[in-house]
Coordinates of C-alpha atoms in Angstrom, one line a residue:
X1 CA 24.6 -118.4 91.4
X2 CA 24.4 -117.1 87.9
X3 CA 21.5 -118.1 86.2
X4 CA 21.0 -119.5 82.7
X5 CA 19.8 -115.9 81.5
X6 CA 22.3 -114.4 83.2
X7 CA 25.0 -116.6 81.5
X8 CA 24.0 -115.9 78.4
X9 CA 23.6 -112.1 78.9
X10 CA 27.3 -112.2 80.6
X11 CA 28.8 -114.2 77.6
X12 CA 27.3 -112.0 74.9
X13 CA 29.0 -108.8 77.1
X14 CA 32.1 -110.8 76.8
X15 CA 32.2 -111.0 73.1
X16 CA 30.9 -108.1 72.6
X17 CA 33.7 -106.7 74.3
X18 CA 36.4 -108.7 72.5
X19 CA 35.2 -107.7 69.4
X20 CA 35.2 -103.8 70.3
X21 CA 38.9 -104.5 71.8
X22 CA 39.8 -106.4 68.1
X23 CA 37.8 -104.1 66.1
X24 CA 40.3 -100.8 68.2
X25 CA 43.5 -102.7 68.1
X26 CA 43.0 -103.7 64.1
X27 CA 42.3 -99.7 63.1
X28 CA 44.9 -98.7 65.1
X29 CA 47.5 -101.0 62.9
X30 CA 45.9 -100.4 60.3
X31 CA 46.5 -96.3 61.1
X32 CA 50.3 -97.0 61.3
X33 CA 50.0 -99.6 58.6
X34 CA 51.6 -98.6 55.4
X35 CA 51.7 -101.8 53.1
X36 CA 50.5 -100.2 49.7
X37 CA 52.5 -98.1 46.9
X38 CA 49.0 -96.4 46.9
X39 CA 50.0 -94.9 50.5
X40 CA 52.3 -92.7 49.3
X41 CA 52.1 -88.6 48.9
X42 CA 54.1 -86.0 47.2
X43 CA 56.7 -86.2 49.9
X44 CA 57.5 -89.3 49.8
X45 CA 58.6 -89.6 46.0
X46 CA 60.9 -86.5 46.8
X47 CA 63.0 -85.2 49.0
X48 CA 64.1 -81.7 49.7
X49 CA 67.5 -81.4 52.4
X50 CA 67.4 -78.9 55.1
X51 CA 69.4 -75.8 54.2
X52 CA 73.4 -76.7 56.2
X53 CA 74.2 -74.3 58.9
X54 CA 77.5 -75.5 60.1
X55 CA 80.8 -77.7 59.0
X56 CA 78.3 -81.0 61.1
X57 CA 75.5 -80.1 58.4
X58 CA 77.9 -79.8 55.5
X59 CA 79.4 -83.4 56.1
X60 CA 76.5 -85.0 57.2
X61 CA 75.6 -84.6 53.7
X62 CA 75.4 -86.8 51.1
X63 CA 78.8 -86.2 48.3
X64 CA 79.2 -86.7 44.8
X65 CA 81.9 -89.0 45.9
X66 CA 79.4 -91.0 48.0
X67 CA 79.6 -95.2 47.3
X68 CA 76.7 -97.1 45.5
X69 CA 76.7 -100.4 44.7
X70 CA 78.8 -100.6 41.7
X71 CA 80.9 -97.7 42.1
X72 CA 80.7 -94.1 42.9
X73 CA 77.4 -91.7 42.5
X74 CA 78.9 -89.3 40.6
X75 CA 81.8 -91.2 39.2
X76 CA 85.3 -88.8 38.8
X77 CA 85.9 -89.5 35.1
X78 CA 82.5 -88.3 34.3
X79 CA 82.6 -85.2 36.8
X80 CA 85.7 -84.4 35.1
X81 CA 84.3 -84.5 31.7
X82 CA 81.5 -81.8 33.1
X83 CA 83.4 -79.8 34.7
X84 CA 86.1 -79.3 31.9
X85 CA 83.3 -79.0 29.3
X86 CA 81.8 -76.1 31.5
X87 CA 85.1 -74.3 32.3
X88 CA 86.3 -74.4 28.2
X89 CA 83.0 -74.2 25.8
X90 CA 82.5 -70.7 25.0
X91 CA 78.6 -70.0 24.5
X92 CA 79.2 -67.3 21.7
X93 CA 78.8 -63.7 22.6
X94 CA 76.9 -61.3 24.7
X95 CA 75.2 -58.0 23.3
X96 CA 78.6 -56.2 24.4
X97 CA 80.7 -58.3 22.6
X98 CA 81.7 -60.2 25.6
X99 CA 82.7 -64.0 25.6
X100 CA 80.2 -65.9 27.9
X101 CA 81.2 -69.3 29.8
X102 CA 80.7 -70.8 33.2
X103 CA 82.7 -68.8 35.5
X104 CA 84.0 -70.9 38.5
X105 CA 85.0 -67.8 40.4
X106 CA 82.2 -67.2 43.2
X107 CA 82.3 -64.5 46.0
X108 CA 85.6 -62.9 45.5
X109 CA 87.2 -65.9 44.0
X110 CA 88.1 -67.8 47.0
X111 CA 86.0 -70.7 46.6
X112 CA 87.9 -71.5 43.0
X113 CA 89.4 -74.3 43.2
X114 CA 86.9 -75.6 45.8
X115 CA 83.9 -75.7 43.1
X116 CA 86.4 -78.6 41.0
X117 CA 86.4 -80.7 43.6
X118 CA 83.8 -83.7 44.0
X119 CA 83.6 -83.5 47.9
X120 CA 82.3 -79.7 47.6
X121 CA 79.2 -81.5 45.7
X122 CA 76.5 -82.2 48.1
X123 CA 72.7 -83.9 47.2
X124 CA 70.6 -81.2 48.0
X125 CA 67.6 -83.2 47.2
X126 CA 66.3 -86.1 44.5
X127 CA 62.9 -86.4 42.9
X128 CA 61.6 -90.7 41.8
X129 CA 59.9 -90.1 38.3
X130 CA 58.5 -93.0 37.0
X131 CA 57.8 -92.2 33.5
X132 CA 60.3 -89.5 32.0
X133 CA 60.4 -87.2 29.8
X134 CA 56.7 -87.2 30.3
X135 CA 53.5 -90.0 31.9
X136 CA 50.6 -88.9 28.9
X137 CA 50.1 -91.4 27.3
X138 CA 51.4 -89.0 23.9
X139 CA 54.5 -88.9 25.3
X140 CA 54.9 -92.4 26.1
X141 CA 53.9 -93.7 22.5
X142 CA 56.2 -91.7 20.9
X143 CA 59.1 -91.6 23.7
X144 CA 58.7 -94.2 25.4
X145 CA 58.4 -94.0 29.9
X146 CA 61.7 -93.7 31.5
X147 CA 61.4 -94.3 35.6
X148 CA 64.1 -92.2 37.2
X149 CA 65.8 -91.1 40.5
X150 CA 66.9 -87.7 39.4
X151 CA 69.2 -86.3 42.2
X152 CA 70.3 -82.5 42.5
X153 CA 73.8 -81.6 43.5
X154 CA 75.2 -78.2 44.5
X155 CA 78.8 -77.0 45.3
X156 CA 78.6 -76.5 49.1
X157 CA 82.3 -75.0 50.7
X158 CA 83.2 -73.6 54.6
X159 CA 85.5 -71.5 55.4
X160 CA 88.0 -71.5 57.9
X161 CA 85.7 -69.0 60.4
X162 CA 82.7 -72.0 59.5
X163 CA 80.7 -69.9 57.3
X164 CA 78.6 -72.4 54.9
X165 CA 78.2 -71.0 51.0
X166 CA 75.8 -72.4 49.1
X167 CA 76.8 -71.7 45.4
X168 CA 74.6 -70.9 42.0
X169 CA 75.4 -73.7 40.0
X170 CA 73.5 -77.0 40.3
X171 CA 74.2 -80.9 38.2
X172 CA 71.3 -82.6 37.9
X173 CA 71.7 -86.3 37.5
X174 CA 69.1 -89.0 36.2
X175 CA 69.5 -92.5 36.8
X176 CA 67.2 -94.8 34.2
X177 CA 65.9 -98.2 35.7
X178 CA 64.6 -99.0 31.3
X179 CA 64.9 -102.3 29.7
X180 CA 66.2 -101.7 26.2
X181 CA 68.6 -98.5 25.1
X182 CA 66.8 -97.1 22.2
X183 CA 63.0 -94.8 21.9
X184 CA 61.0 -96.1 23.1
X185 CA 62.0 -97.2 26.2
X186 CA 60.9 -99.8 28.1
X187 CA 60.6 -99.3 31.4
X188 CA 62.4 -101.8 34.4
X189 CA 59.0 -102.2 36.2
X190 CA 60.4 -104.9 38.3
X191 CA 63.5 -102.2 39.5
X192 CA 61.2 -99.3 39.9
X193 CA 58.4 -101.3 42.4
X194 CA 61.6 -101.7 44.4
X195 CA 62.1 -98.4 44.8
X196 CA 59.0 -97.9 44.9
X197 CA 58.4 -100.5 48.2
X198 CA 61.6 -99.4 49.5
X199 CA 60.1 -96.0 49.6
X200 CA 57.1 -97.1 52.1
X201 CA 59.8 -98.3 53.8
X202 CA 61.1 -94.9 54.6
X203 CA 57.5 -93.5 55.1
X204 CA 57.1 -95.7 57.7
X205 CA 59.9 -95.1 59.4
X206 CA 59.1 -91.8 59.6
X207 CA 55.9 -91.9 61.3
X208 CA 57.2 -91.3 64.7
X209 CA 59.2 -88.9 63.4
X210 CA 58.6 -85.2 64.8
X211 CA 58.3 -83.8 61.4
X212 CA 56.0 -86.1 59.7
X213 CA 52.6 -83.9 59.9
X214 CA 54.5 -81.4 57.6
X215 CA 54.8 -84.3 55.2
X216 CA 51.3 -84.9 54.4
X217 CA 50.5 -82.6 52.4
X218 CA 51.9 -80.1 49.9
X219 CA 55.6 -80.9 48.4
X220 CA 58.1 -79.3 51.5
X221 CA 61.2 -79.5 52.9
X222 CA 62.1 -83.1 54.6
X223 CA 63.6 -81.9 58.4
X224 CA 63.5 -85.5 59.3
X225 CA 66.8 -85.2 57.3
X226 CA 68.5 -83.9 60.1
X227 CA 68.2 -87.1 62.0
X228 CA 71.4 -89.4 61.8
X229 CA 69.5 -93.1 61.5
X230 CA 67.0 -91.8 59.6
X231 CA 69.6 -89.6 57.1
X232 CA 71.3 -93.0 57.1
X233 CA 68.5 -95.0 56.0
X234 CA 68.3 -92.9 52.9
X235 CA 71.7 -93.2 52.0
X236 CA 71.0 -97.1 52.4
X237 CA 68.2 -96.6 50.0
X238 CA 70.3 -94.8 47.3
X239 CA 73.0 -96.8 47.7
X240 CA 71.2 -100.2 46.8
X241 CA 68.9 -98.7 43.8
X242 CA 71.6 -96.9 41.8
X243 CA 74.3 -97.8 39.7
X244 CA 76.9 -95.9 37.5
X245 CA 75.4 -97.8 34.7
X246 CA 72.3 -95.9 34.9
X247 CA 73.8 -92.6 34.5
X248 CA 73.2 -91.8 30.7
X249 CA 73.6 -87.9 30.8
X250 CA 74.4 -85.1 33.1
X251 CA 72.4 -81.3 33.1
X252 CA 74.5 -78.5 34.4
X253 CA 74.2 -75.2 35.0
X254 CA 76.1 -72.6 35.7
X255 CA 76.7 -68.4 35.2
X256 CA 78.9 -66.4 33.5
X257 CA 80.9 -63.7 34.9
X258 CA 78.5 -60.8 33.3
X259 CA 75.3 -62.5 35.4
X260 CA 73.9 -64.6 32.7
X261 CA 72.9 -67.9 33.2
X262 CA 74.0 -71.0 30.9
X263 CA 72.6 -74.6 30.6
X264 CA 73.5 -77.5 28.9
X265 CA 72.9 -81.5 28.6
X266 CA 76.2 -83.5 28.5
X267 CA 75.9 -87.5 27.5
X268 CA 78.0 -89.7 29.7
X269 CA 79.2 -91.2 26.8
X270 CA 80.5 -87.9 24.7
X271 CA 81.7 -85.0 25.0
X272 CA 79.0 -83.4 23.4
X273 CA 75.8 -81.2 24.1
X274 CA 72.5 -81.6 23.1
X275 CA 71.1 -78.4 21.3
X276 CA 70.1 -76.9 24.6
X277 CA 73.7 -74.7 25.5
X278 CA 71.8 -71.8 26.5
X279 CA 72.9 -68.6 27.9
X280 CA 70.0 -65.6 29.4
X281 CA 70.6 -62.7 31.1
X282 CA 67.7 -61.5 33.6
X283 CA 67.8 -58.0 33.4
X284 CA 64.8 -54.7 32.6
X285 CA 67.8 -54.2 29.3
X286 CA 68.8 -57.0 27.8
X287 CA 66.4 -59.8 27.8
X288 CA 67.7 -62.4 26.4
X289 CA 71.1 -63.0 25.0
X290 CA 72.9 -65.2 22.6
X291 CA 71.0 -68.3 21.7
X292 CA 67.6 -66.8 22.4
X293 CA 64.6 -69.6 22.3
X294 CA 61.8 -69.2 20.6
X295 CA 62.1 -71.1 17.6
X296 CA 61.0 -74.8 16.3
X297 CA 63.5 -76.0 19.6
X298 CA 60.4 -75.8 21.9
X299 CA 57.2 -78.1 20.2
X300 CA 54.8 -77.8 23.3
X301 CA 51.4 -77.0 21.8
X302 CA 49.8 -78.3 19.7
X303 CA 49.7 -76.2 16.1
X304 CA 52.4 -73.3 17.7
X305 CA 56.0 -73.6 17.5
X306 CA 58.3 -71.7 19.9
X307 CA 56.1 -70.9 23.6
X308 CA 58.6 -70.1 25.7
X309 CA 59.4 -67.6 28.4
X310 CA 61.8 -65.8 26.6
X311 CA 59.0 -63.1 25.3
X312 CA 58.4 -62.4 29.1
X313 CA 61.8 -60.9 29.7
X314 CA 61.0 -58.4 27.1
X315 CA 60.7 -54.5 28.2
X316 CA 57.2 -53.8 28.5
X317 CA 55.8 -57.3 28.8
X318 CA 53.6 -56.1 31.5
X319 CA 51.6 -54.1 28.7
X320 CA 51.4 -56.9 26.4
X321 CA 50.6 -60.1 28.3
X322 CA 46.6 -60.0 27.2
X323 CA 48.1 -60.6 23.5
X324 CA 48.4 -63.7 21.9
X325 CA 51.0 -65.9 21.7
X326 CA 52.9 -65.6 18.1
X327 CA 54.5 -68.9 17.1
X328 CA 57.3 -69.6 14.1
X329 CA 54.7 -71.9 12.1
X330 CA 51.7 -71.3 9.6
X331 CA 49.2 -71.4 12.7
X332 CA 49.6 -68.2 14.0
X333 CA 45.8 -67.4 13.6
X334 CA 44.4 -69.8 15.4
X335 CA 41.5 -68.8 17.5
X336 CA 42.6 -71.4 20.2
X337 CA 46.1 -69.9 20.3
X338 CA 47.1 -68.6 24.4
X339 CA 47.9 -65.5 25.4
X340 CA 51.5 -64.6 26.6
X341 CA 50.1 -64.7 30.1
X342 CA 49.8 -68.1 29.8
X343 CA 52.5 -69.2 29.4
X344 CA 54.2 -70.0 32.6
X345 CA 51.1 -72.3 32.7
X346 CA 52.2 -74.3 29.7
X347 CA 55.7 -74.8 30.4
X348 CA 54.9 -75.2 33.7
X349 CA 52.5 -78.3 33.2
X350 CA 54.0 -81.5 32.3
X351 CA 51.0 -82.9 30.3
X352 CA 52.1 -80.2 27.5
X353 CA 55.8 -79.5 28.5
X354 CA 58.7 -81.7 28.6
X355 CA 62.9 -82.0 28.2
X356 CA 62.0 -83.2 24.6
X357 CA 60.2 -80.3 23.7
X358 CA 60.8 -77.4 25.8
X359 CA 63.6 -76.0 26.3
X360 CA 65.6 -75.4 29.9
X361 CA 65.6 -72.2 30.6
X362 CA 61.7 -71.9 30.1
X363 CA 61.4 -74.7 32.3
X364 CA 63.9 -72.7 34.8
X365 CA 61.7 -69.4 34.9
X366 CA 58.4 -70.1 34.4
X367 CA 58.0 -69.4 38.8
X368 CA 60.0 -66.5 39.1
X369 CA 58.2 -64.7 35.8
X370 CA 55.1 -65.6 37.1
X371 CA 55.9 -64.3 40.1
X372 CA 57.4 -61.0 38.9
X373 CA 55.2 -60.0 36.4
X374 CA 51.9 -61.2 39.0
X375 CA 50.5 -63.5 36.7
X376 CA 47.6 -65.4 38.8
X377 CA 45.6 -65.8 35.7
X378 CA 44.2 -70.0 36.1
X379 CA 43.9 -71.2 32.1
X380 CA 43.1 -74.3 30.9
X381 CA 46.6 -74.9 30.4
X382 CA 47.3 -75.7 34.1
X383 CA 47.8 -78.8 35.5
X384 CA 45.0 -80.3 37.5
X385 CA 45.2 -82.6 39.7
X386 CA 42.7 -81.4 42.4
X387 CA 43.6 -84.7 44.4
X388 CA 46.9 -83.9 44.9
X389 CA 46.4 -79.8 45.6
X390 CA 48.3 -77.6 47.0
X391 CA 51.5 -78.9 45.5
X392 CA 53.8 -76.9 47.2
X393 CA 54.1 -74.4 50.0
X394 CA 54.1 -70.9 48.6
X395 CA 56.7 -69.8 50.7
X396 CA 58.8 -72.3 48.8
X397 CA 58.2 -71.0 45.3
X398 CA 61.3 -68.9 43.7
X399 CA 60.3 -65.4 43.0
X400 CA 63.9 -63.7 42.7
X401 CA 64.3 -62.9 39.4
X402 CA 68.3 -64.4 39.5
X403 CA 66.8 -67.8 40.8
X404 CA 66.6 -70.5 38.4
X405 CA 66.3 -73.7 40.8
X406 CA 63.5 -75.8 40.7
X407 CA 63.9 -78.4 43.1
X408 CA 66.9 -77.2 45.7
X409 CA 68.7 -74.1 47.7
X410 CA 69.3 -70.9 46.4
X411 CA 71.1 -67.8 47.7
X412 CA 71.1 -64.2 45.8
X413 CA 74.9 -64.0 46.6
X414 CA 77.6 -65.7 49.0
X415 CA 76.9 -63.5 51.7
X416 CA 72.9 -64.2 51.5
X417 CA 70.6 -66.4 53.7
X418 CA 70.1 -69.6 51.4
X419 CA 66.9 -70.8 51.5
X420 CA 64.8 -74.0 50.1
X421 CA 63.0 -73.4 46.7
X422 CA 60.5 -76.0 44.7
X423 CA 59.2 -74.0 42.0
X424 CA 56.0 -74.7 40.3
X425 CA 57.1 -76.7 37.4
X426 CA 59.0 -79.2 39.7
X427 CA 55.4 -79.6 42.2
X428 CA 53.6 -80.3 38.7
X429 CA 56.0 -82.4 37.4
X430 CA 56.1 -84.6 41.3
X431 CA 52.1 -84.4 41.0
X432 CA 51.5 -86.3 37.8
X433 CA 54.4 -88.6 39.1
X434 CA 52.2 -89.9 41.9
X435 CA 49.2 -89.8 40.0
X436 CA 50.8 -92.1 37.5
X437 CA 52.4 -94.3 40.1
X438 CA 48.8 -94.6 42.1
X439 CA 47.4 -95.6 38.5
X440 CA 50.4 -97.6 37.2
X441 CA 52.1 -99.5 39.9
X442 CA 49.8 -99.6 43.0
X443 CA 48.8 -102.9 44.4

């Protein structure tokens, strides 16, 4: 028979054990709990496909064809429109005297007519931006904040032996969740928490997932891709958030058949550019060609006009990059002016740098001139965001000098390895996304 004492020392072991058994069960929930916008990391506001190895990879992917809920993702009238302005507007003249425009011959020409068709366009990967062109608060007085999905298409063909070519051109398209139709814009906050919510969704259903660890930390690519139900929950999630209506303008890009590369912007609603049809050949001669930048087009310092990388193409640059900066207006002697070694760190920080005020092929090669002329040099004109760092696996970064993607595949030629590339630009740009949505939007 149990004493008083004893039943008071046996309930009190009791409780004490229900509470340690409450106290485990309710932080291992809360471990696998993921309830708050503030739960989310780089990876899970963009998303970076696997590299397709065979005709099953190649159709388990997502086509500009692909249904949303009011119509088609990349809808043919407007895919028409691009591809007809890319094949037809002549971008003036090279240094030889040669007429450059998009060539839609790749390899030896066999993949032609393949490149014209919608199905050969696969999403490759999409980035959720919730204040575009730019989340300082600068930016946003003057501009507005524009939360977008921006998805990245390529051309992607097989052959009759099943050989998968990944092809140099890449569409960009933005979809605006905004309020009103004139700067500034206002953003949809009640459409963009959606995403936002239906973006823990996905992180949570990827917790099991074999590949989550790699998620957690810098920006990489998402392998969980490769699993059907999981693939198919993401085509869920862009099917319900976007709609045709939401596709204001298209960014293309493209080469020429003398290896130069050409941008431009294309409004869904004309058959216009904006002033950005720009053509640059990468070579130790040339430099660049045509429509070289370095004027009043790019406005992203304050009191210098024209930082861009065009200067870093130049022969010799190597010798020159402890000079300063020379811009087109009258502050050219400012002591607080960078040197040309800085700057890939100015076009490649989105605090500073922007579509509004930089031009695209700066924004293009700011990696792969960093990376060639071994500029490690940290400025005050970098981004930092020490929360958020590393942004990126290095082994991700583009350091050819021929690649121009920021957030996508690349392959030198049709008969190279294509691999994944996040260049440093796209990373900064992702970071300050999540630092604005943690700020901006989290519960």
């Amino acid at each position: 028979m149990f004493t008083g004492k004893g039943n008071s020392s046996r309930n009190i072991s009791i409780l004490f054990f229900i509470l340690c058994t409450f106290i485990f069960i309710e932080k291992s929930v809360a471990k696998d709990k993921i309830s708050d916008i503030s739960d989310l990391n780089l990876n899970d506001i963009a998303y970076l496909w696997p590299t397709p190895k065979s005709q099953d990879d190649v159709n388990a992917l997502i086509s500009a064809d692909f249904l949303i809920n009011d119509g088609e993702l990349w809808p043919e009238e407007k895919f028409n429109d691009v591809i007809h302005f890319a094949e037809n507007k002549v971008n003036g003249k090279d240094a030889s005297g040669n007429i450059v425009k998009i060539s839609f011959v790749s390899g030896v020409g066999v993949f032609e007519g393949q490149l014209r068709k919608r199905k050969s366009w696969k999403v490759v990967g999409f980035r959720v931006d919730p204040s575009a062109p730019s989340a300082s608060p600068e930016s946003i007085e003057q501009w507005g904040s524009i939360p977008q999905i921006r998805l990245v298409l390529q051309p992607v063909t097989v052959n009759e032996s099943g050989v998968v070519t990944i092809h140099d051109m890449t569409a960009h398209l933005p979809f605006n969740f905004v309020l009103n139709t004139t700067w500034p814009f206002q953003p949809d906050k009640i459409a963009f928490e959606k995403i936002l919510n239906d973006l823990l969704t996905l992180k949570k259903s990827q917790q099991q997932m074999q590949a989550s660890s790699q998620l957690e930390g810098p920006l990489n690519v998402n392998s969980n891709l490769l699993t059907k139900n999981f693939a198919d929950q993401v085509k869920a999630f862009l099917h319900d958030n976007l709609s045709a209506s939401r596709l204001e303008f298209i960014s293309f890009m493209g080469t020429a058949n003398s290896d130069q590369w050409i941008f431009f912007n294309l409004a869904s609603n004309a058959l216009s550019p904006n002033s950005q049809l720009l053509h640059v050949k990468p070579s130790s001669t040339s430099g660049f060609v045509g429509n070289r930048i370095g004027n009043n087009v790019n406005q992203n310092f304050d009191n210098c006009n024209g930082i861009s990388t065009a200067v870093l193409f130049n022969n010799g640059i190597d010798t020159e990059l402890g000079n300063t900066v020379q811009c087109v207006d009258s502050a050219a002697t400012s002591p607080a002016l960078p040197k040309l070694q800085d700057i890939p760190n100015i076009i490649a920080n989105p605090v500073n740098s922007n579509v509004m005020n930089t031009d695209c092929v700066s924004c293009h090669t700011e990696s792969t001139r960093r990376s060639i002329l071994k500029l490690t040099t940290v400025s005050a004109d970098q981004l930092q965001l020490p929360e958020f760092e590393p942004y990126v696996m290095d082994d991700l970064l583009p350091k050819d000098k021929w690649n121009v993607r920021n957030f996508g595949w690349f392959t030198k030629d049709v008969l190279t390895d294509p691999k994944p590339i996040i260049s440093t630009r796209a990373a900064n740009e992702t970071a300050s996304s999540l630092k604005f949505i943690k700020e901006h939007y989290a519960n």
